[in-house]
Coordinates of C-alpha atoms in Angstrom, one line a residue:
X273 CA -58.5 101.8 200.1
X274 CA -56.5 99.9 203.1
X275 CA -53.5 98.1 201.0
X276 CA -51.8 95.1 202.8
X277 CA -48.4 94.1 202.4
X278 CA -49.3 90.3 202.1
X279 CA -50.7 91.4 198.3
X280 CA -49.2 93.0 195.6
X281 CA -50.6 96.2 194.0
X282 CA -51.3 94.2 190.1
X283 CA -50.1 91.3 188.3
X284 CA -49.3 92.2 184.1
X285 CA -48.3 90.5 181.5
X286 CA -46.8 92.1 179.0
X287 CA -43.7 91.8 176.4
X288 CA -40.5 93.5 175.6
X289 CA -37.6 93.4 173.4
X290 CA -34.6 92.1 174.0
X291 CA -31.2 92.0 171.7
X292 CA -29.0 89.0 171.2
X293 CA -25.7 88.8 169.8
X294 CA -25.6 87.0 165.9
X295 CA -23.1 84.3 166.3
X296 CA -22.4 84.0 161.9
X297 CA -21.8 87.8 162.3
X298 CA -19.6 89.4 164.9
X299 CA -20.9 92.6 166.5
X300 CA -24.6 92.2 165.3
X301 CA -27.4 92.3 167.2
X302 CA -30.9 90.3 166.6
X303 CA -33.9 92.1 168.3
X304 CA -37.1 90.0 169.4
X305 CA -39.2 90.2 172.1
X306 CA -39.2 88.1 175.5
X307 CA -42.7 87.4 177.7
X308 CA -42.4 89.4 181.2
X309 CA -44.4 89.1 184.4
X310 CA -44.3 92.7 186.0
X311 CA -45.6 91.8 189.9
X312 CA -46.1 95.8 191.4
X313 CA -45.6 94.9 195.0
X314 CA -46.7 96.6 198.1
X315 CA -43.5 98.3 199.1
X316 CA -42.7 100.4 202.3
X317 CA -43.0 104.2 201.7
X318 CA -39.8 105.3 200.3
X319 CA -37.5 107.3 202.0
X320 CA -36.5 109.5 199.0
X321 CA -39.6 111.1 198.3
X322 CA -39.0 112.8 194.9
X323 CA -41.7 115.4 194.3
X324 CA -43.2 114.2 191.4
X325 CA -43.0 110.9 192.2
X326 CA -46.9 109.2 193.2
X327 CA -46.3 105.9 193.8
X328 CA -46.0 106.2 197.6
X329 CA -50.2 105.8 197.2
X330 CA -49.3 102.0 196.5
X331 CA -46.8 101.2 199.4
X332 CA -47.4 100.9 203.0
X333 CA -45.8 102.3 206.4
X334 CA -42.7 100.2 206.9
X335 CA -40.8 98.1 208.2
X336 CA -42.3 94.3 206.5
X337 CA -42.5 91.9 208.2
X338 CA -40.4 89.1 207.3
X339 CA -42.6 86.6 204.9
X340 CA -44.8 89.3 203.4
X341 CA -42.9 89.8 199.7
X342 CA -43.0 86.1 199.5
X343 CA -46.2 85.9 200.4
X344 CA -46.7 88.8 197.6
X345 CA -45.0 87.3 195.0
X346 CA -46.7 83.5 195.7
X347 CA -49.7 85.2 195.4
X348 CA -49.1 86.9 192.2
X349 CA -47.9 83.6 190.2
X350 CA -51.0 81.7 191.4
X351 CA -53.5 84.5 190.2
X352 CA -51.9 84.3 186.8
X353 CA -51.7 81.9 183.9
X354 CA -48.3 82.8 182.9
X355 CA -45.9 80.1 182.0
X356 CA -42.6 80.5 183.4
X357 CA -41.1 77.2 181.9
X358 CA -42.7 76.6 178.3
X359 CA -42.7 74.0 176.3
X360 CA -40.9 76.1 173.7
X361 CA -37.8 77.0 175.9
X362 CA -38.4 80.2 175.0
X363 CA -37.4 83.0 177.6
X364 CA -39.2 84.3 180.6
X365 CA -38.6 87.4 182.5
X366 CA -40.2 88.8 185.5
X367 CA -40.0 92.0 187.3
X368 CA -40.6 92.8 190.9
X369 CA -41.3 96.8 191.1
X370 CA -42.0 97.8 194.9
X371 CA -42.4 101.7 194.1
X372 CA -39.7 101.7 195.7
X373 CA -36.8 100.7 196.3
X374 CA -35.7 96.9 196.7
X375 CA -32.4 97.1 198.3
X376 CA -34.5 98.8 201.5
X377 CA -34.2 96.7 204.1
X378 CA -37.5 98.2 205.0
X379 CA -39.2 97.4 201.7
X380 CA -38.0 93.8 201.3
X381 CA -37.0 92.6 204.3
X382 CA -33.1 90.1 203.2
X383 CA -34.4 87.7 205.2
X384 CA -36.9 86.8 202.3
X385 CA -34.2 86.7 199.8
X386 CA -33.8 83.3 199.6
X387 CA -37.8 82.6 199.1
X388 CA -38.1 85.0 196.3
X389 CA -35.2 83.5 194.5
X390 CA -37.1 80.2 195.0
X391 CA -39.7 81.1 193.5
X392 CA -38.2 83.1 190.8
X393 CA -36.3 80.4 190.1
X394 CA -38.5 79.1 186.6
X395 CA -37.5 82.8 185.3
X396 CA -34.4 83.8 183.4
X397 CA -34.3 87.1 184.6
X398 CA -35.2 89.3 187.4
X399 CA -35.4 92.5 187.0
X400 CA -36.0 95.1 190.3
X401 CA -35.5 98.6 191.5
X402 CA -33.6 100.5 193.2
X403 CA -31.8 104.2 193.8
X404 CA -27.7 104.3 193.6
X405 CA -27.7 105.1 197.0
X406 CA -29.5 102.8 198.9
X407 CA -29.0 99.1 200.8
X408 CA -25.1 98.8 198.6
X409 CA -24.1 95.9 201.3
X410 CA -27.4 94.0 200.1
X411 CA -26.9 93.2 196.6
X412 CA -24.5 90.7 197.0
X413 CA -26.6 88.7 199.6
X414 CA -29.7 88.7 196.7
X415 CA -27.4 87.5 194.3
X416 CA -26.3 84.4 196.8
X417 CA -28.9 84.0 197.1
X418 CA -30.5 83.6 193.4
X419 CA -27.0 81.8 192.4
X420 CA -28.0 78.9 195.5
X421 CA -31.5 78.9 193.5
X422 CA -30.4 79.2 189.8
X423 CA -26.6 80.0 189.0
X424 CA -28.0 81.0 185.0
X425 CA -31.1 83.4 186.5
X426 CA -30.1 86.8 185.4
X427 CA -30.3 89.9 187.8
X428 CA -31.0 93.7 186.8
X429 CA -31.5 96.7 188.3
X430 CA -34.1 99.7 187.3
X431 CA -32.8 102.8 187.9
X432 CA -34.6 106.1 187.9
X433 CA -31.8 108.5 186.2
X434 CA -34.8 110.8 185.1
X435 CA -32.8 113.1 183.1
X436 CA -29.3 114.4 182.8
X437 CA -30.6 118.6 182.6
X438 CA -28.1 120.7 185.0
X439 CA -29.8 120.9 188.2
X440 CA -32.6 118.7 187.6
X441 CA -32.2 115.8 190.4
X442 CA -31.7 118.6 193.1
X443 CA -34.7 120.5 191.8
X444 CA -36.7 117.1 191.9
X445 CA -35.5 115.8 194.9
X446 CA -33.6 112.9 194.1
X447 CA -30.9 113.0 196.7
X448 CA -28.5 112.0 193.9
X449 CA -26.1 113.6 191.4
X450 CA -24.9 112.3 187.8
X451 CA -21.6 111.4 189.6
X452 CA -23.8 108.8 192.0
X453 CA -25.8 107.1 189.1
X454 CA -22.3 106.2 187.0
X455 CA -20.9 105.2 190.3
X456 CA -23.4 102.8 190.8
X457 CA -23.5 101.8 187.2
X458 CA -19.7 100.3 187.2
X459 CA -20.3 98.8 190.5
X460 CA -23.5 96.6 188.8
X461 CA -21.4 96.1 185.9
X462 CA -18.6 94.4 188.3
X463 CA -21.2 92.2 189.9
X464 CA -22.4 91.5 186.6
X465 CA -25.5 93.0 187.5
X466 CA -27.7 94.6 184.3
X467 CA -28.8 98.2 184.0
X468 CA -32.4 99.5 183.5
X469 CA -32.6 103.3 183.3
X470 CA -35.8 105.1 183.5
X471 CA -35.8 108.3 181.8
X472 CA -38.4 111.3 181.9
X473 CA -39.4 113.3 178.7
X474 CA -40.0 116.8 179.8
X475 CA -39.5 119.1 182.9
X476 CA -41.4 122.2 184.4
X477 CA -40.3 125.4 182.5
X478 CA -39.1 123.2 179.5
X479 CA -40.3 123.6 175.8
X480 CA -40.9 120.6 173.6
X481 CA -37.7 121.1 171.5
X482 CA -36.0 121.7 175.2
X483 CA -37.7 118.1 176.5
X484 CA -36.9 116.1 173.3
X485 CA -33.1 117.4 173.2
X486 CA -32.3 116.6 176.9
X487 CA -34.5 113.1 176.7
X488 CA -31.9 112.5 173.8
X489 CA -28.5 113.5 175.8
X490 CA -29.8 111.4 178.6
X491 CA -30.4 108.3 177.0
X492 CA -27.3 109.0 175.2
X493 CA -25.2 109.1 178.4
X494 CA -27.4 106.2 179.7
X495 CA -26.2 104.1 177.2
X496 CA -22.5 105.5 178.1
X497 CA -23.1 104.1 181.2
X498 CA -23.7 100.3 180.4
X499 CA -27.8 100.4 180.4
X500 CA -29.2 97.1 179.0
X501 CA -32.4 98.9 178.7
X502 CA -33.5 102.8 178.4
X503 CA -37.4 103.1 179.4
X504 CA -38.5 106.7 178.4
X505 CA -41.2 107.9 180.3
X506 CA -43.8 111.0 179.6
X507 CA -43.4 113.5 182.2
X508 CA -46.9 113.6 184.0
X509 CA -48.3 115.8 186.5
X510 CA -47.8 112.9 189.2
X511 CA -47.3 114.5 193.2
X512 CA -47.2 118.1 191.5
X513 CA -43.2 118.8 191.0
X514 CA -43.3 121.2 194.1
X515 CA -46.2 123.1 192.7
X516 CA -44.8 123.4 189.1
X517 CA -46.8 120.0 187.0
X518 CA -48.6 123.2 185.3
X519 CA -45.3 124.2 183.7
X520 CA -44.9 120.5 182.1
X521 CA -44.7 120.6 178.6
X522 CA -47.0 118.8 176.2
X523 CA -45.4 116.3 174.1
X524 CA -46.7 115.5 170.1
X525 CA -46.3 112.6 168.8
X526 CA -44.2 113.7 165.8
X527 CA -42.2 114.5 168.6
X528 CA -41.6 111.2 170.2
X529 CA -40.9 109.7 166.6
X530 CA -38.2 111.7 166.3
X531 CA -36.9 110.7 170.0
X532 CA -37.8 107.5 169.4
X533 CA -35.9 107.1 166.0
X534 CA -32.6 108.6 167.3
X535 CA -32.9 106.8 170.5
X536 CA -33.0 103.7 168.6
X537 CA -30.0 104.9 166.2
X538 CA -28.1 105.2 169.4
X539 CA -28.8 101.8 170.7
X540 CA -28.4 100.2 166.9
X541 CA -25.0 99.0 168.0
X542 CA -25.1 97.7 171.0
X543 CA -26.8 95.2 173.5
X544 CA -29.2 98.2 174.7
X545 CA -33.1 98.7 174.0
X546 CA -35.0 101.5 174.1
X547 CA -38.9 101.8 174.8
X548 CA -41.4 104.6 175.4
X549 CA -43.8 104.3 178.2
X550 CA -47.4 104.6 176.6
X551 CA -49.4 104.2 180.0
X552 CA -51.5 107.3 180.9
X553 CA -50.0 109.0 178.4
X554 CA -52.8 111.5 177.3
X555 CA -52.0 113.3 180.3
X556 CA -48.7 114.1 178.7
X557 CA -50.2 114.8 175.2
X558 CA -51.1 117.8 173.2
X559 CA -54.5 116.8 172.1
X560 CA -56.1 113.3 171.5
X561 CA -53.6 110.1 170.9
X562 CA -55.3 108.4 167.9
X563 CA -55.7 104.4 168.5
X564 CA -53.2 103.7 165.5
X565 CA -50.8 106.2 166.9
X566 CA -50.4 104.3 170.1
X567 CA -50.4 100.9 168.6
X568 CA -47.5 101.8 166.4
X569 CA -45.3 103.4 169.6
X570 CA -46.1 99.6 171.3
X571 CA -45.1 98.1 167.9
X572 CA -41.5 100.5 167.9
X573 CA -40.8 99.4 171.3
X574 CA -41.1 95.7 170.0
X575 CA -39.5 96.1 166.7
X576 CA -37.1 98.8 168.2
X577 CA -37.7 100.3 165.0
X578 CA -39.7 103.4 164.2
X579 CA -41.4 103.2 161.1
X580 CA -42.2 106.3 159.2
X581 CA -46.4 106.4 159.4
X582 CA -46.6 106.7 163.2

């Protein structure tokens, strides 16, 4: 398949939770669910090139060309029925996911900055992103640039943390260390910039009770670090792990309850949800996942509660 960058990859619609503060009852948090657009751009290739990373298959050779994410993202609202501005008032989030990373100058070229933010503008919240390392000088110009569009439109950033196991990023190819990610973290935080943090569940070599534990001390320390939201994703074979995917373990789902459940104990305090990535994910299970079984995992990342028949 020949991809263009004047298209985007898919257009979804989908829902997520999202906490707000109880103004009768200081330091308690209400947990509903907000409508999100998720627009999976055409990105340029990215230059970090983790090894079991896959989604290079849905970029393209940079640089872009100035125009072509606005032409992306124009395209994407007008192939969807999505109401950005309801009747209701109710909130409206959209994401724009590259594969990559957004702050590439490569990827989304800062000249179409201002035309995004345009047509973000109906949204509440944008959400992109990006690795700790890369196009630092460019944040602020985005957020100018959404501030001249919408001073009350929310940015955040996804960040792939993947896991905080001793050696892992190195062994993965990240091109990062722990010290980089919290860096990063307090320099959103100052810009008043949200934190996303994707997190994998499992590692070549790992057992199950190995995977669970460090998917727990990561989103632990994720949460240390200021993320607004944890997304805890199944470790699949994806571009092989440099030869290694066979070592992946097999997660159960009694498993992921238990994850789940403490992950959402962690976060029961604070402004923070916590979901599990259910896409694909029988390439990451031991045996068949049972229709009910999956619908109760999307139900827990609504409800941010895991209730005990999953």
């Amino acid at each position: 398949m020949t991809r263009t960058a004047d298209r985007p990859v898919a257009v979804i619609e989908e829902r997520e939770a999202w906490r707000t503060l109880l103004p009768e009852q200081s330091g308690r948090w209400k947990t509903t669910s907000v409508d999100v657009l998720t627009v999976l751009m055409t990105g340029a290739t990215c230059s970090i090139g983790c090894n079991m990373c896959d989604l290079h298959q849905y970029t393209v050779p940079g640089p872009l060309r100035a125009g072509q994410t606005i032409h992306q993202v124009r395209h994407a609202l007008q192939q969807t029925s999505f109401e950005a501005s309801p009747a209701s008032g109710s909130p409206r989030w959209i994401k724009l996911y590259n594969s990559g990373n957004f702050f590439d100058r490569n990827s989304v070229p800062p000249a179409d900055y201002q035309g995004l933010a345009e047509l973000c503008r109906p949204f509440q919240r944008i959400v992109v992103e990006n690795h700790p390392l890369i196009g630092a000088s460019l944040h602020d110009d985005f957020l100018s640039a959404l501030n001249q569009s919408d001073p009350g439109c929310q940015l955040e950033v996804a960040v792939g943390l993947e896991t905080i196991y001793p050696g892992a990023l190195k062994r993965i190819g990240k091109k990062m260390e722990l010290a980089d990610y919290a860096r990063y973290a307090q320099s959103l935080a100052q810009r008043q910039i949200d934190l996303r943090t994707f997190l994998i569940v499992g590692f070549p070599g790992m057992s199950l009770a190995e995977s669970i534990r460090w998917a727990k001390q990561s989103v632990q320390y994720a949460l240390e670090q200021g993320s607004r939201h944890v997304s805890l994703i199944p470790a699949r074979p994806g571009e092989g792990w440099a030869g290694r995917a066979g070592e992946l373990p097999k997660l159960e789902v009694s498993a992921l309850t238990d994850l789940l459940a403490d992950s959402f104990a962690m976060a029961a305090e604070t402004h923070a949800c916590i979901s599990f990535d259910v896409w694909d994910l029988e390439k990451a299970m031991q045996g068949e996942v049972q229709a009910g079984q999956l619908q109760r995992l999307q139900q827990a990342n609504l409800s941010q509660r895991m209730t005990s028949d999953v």
